[in-house]
């Protein structure tokens, strides 16, 4: 399939052509598996709501992929995608998104972290929920802080400092990060009064 040639004819810029070629693949796959194009449009609208031009460009690439597949021999794959309502009334959420939402509802307002999988997606979810749920409706002031620390030790130090100052704070990490934070995480989460 001449995806590169079609992208070169329809899109401007090297980076744009490379990205849209991948989206054309998605259009070809949608045609092969009979995926409803409106579902793809809805997903693009959700993921790129703030950039309508991006939605239009992606949909153009999907349509090019769909058209490329038209007139081709029947798909040899025995698979097809069909709409089902088995999840109606259920919450569909991944673990890191659920943890981010749980942190908001547990009262967390401070989230220092160091980028490492899986902490990045958890903190992204926390930030997104905070942007909806931790903004003062009258002033528009954000009542939260998500801080990318310079390393794992700084992240746990920021959590301890925020807790000592009365904020409910947490951090996310993975195995190596836990090892690095072990000694610091032993500090008490509230300051002890001196006698």
mmCIF file of C-alpha atoms in Angstrom:
data_model
loop_
_atom_site.group_PDB
_atom_site.id
_atom_site.type_symbol
_atom_site.label_atom_id
_atom_site.label_comp_id
_atom_site.label_asym_id
_atom_site.label_seq_id
_atom_site.Cartn_x
_atom_site.Cartn_y
_atom_site.Cartn_z
ATOM 1 C CA UNK A 1 0.000 0.000 0.000
ATOM 2 C CA UNK A 2 1.491 3.341 -1.015
ATOM 3 C CA UNK A 3 0.900 5.086 2.328
ATOM 4 C CA UNK A 4 4.011 7.273 2.137
ATOM 5 C CA UNK A 5 3.143 8.521 -1.350
ATOM 6 C CA UNK A 6 -0.449 9.319 -0.359
ATOM 7 C CA UNK A 7 0.732 11.159 2.773
ATOM 8 C CA UNK A 8 3.233 13.177 0.735
ATOM 9 C CA UNK A 9 0.435 14.194 -1.647
ATOM 10 C CA UNK A 10 -2.023 15.150 1.119
ATOM 11 C CA UNK A 11 -0.013 16.523 4.049
ATOM 12 C CA UNK A 12 2.660 19.199 4.458
ATOM 13 C CA UNK A 13 5.795 18.807 6.579
ATOM 14 C CA UNK A 14 7.984 15.773 7.251
ATOM 15 C CA UNK A 15 6.828 15.230 10.844
ATOM 16 C CA UNK A 16 3.172 15.635 9.898
ATOM 17 C CA UNK A 17 3.528 13.155 7.018
ATOM 18 C CA UNK A 18 5.110 10.533 9.283
ATOM 19 C CA UNK A 19 2.416 10.942 11.961
ATOM 20 C CA UNK A 20 -0.442 10.891 9.453
ATOM 21 C CA UNK A 21 0.954 7.771 7.790
ATOM 22 C CA UNK A 22 0.440 5.959 11.100
ATOM 23 C CA UNK A 23 -3.132 7.268 11.283
ATOM 24 C CA UNK A 24 -3.705 6.050 7.715
ATOM 25 C CA UNK A 25 -2.718 2.580 8.952
ATOM 26 C CA UNK A 26 -5.503 2.932 11.528
ATOM 27 C CA UNK A 27 -7.932 3.782 8.700
ATOM 28 C CA UNK A 28 -6.886 0.699 6.737
ATOM 29 C CA UNK A 29 -7.281 -1.435 9.873
ATOM 30 C CA UNK A 30 -10.711 0.112 10.514
ATOM 31 C CA UNK A 31 -11.753 -0.909 7.010
ATOM 32 C CA UNK A 32 -10.394 -4.448 7.439
ATOM 33 C CA UNK A 33 -12.133 -5.011 10.786
ATOM 34 C CA UNK A 34 -15.233 -2.979 9.885
ATOM 35 C CA UNK A 35 -14.762 -0.549 12.767
ATOM 36 C CA UNK A 36 -17.359 2.227 12.856
ATOM 37 C CA UNK A 37 -15.644 5.433 11.722
ATOM 38 C CA UNK A 38 -17.874 7.510 14.011
ATOM 39 C CA UNK A 39 -16.340 5.725 17.010
ATOM 40 C CA UNK A 40 -12.896 6.777 15.780
ATOM 41 C CA UNK A 41 -14.130 10.366 15.313
ATOM 42 C CA UNK A 42 -15.587 10.372 18.837
ATOM 43 C CA UNK A 43 -12.303 9.111 20.331
ATOM 44 C CA UNK A 44 -10.337 11.750 18.422
ATOM 45 C CA UNK A 45 -12.731 14.452 19.626
ATOM 46 C CA UNK A 46 -12.269 13.292 23.226
ATOM 47 C CA UNK A 47 -8.479 13.069 23.046
ATOM 48 C CA UNK A 48 -7.941 16.296 21.075
ATOM 49 C CA UNK A 49 -10.890 18.457 22.143
ATOM 50 C CA UNK A 50 -8.670 21.527 22.552
ATOM 51 C CA UNK A 51 -7.161 21.141 19.070
ATOM 52 C CA UNK A 52 -9.938 20.801 16.464
ATOM 53 C CA UNK A 53 -7.435 21.141 13.597
ATOM 54 C CA UNK A 54 -5.699 18.014 14.875
ATOM 55 C CA UNK A 55 -9.001 16.110 14.834
ATOM 56 C CA UNK A 56 -9.632 17.213 11.244
ATOM 57 C CA UNK A 57 -6.154 16.187 10.080
ATOM 58 C CA UNK A 58 -6.412 12.800 11.790
ATOM 59 C CA UNK A 59 -9.871 12.155 10.346
ATOM 60 C CA UNK A 60 -8.569 13.070 6.894
ATOM 61 C CA UNK A 61 -5.816 10.448 7.320
ATOM 62 C CA UNK A 62 -8.345 7.848 8.548
ATOM 63 C CA UNK A 63 -10.570 8.540 5.530
ATOM 64 C CA UNK A 64 -7.578 8.191 3.188
ATOM 65 C CA UNK A 65 -6.809 4.814 4.759
ATOM 66 C CA UNK A 66 -10.431 3.719 4.418
ATOM 67 C CA UNK A 67 -10.506 4.734 0.739
ATOM 68 C CA UNK A 68 -7.208 2.975 0.113
ATOM 69 C CA UNK A 69 -8.757 -0.268 1.327
ATOM 70 C CA UNK A 70 -11.875 0.099 -0.856
ATOM 71 C CA UNK A 71 -11.837 -2.054 -3.952
ATOM 72 C CA UNK A 72 -9.237 -4.389 -2.472
ATOM 73 C CA UNK A 73 -9.804 -8.168 -2.161
ATOM 74 C CA UNK A 74 -11.878 -9.353 0.787
ATOM 75 C CA UNK A 75 -10.127 -9.323 4.136
ATOM 76 C CA UNK A 76 -8.569 -12.732 4.868
ATOM 77 C CA UNK A 77 -8.962 -12.196 8.618
ATOM 78 C CA UNK A 78 -11.998 -13.883 10.160
ATOM 79 C CA UNK A 79 -12.297 -11.057 12.718
ATOM 80 C CA UNK A 80 -14.783 -8.181 12.724
ATOM 81 C CA UNK A 81 -15.585 -5.559 15.331
ATOM 82 C CA UNK A 82 -19.189 -5.118 16.388
ATOM 83 C CA UNK A 83 -20.793 -2.710 18.821
ATOM 84 C CA UNK A 84 -21.870 -4.294 22.104
ATOM 85 C CA UNK A 85 -23.496 -2.911 25.241
ATOM 86 C CA UNK A 86 -21.934 -5.258 27.762
ATOM 87 C CA UNK A 87 -20.331 -2.396 29.657
ATOM 88 C CA UNK A 88 -23.503 -0.280 29.968
ATOM 89 C CA UNK A 89 -23.936 0.735 33.592
ATOM 90 C CA UNK A 90 -20.339 -0.221 34.449
ATOM 91 C CA UNK A 91 -17.361 2.007 35.062
ATOM 92 C CA UNK A 92 -14.480 1.253 32.726
ATOM 93 C CA UNK A 93 -11.233 2.574 34.216
ATOM 94 C CA UNK A 94 -7.617 1.498 34.406
ATOM 95 C CA UNK A 95 -5.792 1.110 37.705
ATOM 96 C CA UNK A 96 -3.645 4.254 37.511
ATOM 97 C CA UNK A 97 -6.623 6.436 36.615
ATOM 98 C CA UNK A 98 -8.570 4.924 39.517
ATOM 99 C CA UNK A 99 -5.625 5.580 41.854
ATOM 100 C CA UNK A 100 -5.448 9.212 40.693
ATOM 101 C CA UNK A 101 -9.169 9.669 41.322
ATOM 102 C CA UNK A 102 -8.857 7.912 44.676
ATOM 103 C CA UNK A 103 -6.080 10.298 45.707
ATOM 104 C CA UNK A 104 -8.313 13.283 44.921
ATOM 105 C CA UNK A 105 -11.224 11.857 46.908
ATOM 106 C CA UNK A 106 -8.869 10.939 49.763
ATOM 107 C CA UNK A 107 -8.078 14.645 50.042
ATOM 108 C CA UNK A 108 -4.676 14.808 48.365
ATOM 109 C CA UNK A 109 -3.749 18.280 47.153
ATOM 110 C CA UNK A 110 -0.008 17.851 46.529
ATOM 111 C CA UNK A 111 1.534 15.285 44.205
ATOM 112 C CA UNK A 112 5.309 15.422 43.725
ATOM 113 C CA UNK A 113 6.715 12.694 41.485
ATOM 114 C CA UNK A 114 9.630 11.707 39.303
ATOM 115 C CA UNK A 115 8.807 10.438 35.789
ATOM 116 C CA UNK A 116 8.969 6.661 35.613
ATOM 117 C CA UNK A 117 6.421 4.105 34.523
ATOM 118 C CA UNK A 118 3.813 3.732 36.070
ATOM 119 C CA UNK A 119 3.967 6.947 38.075
ATOM 120 C CA UNK A 120 3.605 9.205 35.042
ATOM 121 C CA UNK A 121 0.129 8.007 34.055
ATOM 122 C CA UNK A 122 -1.034 8.008 37.686
ATOM 123 C CA UNK A 123 0.090 11.606 38.202
ATOM 124 C CA UNK A 124 -1.410 12.642 34.851
ATOM 125 C CA UNK A 125 -4.733 11.213 36.011
ATOM 126 C CA UNK A 126 -4.416 12.962 39.394
ATOM 127 C CA UNK A 127 -3.696 16.284 37.659
ATOM 128 C CA UNK A 128 -6.623 15.885 35.240
ATOM 129 C CA UNK A 129 -9.050 15.131 38.065
ATOM 130 C CA UNK A 130 -7.670 18.026 40.116
ATOM 131 C CA UNK A 131 -8.222 20.391 37.186
ATOM 132 C CA UNK A 132 -11.905 19.425 37.325
ATOM 133 C CA UNK A 133 -12.420 18.978 41.068
ATOM 134 C CA UNK A 134 -9.815 21.142 42.847
ATOM 135 C CA UNK A 135 -10.432 24.541 41.271
ATOM 136 C CA UNK A 136 -12.211 27.242 43.276
ATOM 137 C CA UNK A 137 -15.395 28.001 41.300
ATOM 138 C CA UNK A 138 -15.427 31.672 42.327
ATOM 139 C CA UNK A 139 -11.793 32.622 41.796
ATOM 140 C CA UNK A 140 -10.616 29.936 39.370
ATOM 141 C CA UNK A 141 -7.640 29.360 41.695
ATOM 142 C CA UNK A 142 -6.097 25.907 41.568
ATOM 143 C CA UNK A 143 -6.169 24.261 44.995
ATOM 144 C CA UNK A 144 -3.568 21.643 44.164
ATOM 145 C CA UNK A 145 0.062 21.254 43.129
ATOM 146 C CA UNK A 146 1.546 18.582 40.881
ATOM 147 C CA UNK A 147 5.330 18.892 40.910
ATOM 148 C CA UNK A 148 7.819 17.036 38.737
ATOM 149 C CA UNK A 149 10.806 16.535 41.014
ATOM 150 C CA UNK A 150 14.403 16.287 39.865
ATOM 151 C CA UNK A 151 14.752 12.787 41.294
ATOM 152 C CA UNK A 152 13.060 10.199 43.503
ATOM 153 C CA UNK A 153 14.608 11.530 46.716
ATOM 154 C CA UNK A 154 13.342 15.045 46.035
ATOM 155 C CA UNK A 155 9.829 13.691 45.399
ATOM 156 C CA UNK A 156 9.603 11.926 48.757
ATOM 157 C CA UNK A 157 11.154 14.961 50.458
ATOM 158 C CA UNK A 158 8.462 17.180 48.946
ATOM 159 C CA UNK A 159 5.760 14.804 50.173
ATOM 160 C CA UNK A 160 7.149 14.920 53.704
ATOM 161 C CA UNK A 161 7.495 18.696 53.604
ATOM 162 C CA UNK A 162 3.961 19.170 52.291
ATOM 163 C CA UNK A 163 2.590 16.851 54.999
ATOM 164 C CA UNK A 164 4.527 18.686 57.699
ATOM 165 C CA UNK A 165 2.904 21.921 56.481
ATOM 166 C CA UNK A 166 -0.615 20.505 56.676
ATOM 167 C CA UNK A 167 -1.215 19.405 53.094
ATOM 168 C CA UNK A 168 -2.272 15.896 52.234
ATOM 169 C CA UNK A 169 0.427 14.746 49.825
ATOM 170 C CA UNK A 170 1.421 11.546 48.070
ATOM 171 C CA UNK A 171 3.790 10.354 45.400
ATOM 172 C CA UNK A 172 3.913 7.513 42.917
ATOM 173 C CA UNK A 173 6.867 5.422 41.838
ATOM 174 C CA UNK A 174 7.951 1.873 41.026
ATOM 175 C CA UNK A 175 10.461 -0.664 42.362
ATOM 176 C CA UNK A 176 13.708 1.263 41.833
ATOM 177 C CA UNK A 177 12.092 4.438 43.180
ATOM 178 C CA UNK A 178 10.951 2.665 46.320
ATOM 179 C CA UNK A 179 14.501 1.467 46.905
ATOM 180 C CA UNK A 180 15.850 5.004 46.552
ATOM 181 C CA UNK A 181 13.220 6.423 48.896
ATOM 182 C CA UNK A 182 13.479 3.804 51.613
ATOM 183 C CA UNK A 183 15.497 5.827 54.123
ATOM 184 C CA UNK A 184 13.614 9.091 53.590
ATOM 185 C CA UNK A 185 10.191 7.483 53.765
ATOM 186 C CA UNK A 186 10.954 6.396 57.346
ATOM 187 C CA UNK A 187 10.659 9.986 58.562
ATOM 188 C CA UNK A 188 7.434 10.747 60.409
ATOM 189 C CA UNK A 189 4.729 12.328 58.263
ATOM 190 C CA UNK A 190 3.870 14.904 60.938
ATOM 191 C CA UNK A 191 6.404 16.972 62.862
ATOM 192 C CA UNK A 192 6.902 15.968 66.475
ATOM 193 C CA UNK A 193 6.609 18.688 69.062
ATOM 194 C CA UNK A 194 9.801 19.449 70.905
ATOM 195 C CA UNK A 195 9.799 19.403 74.672
#
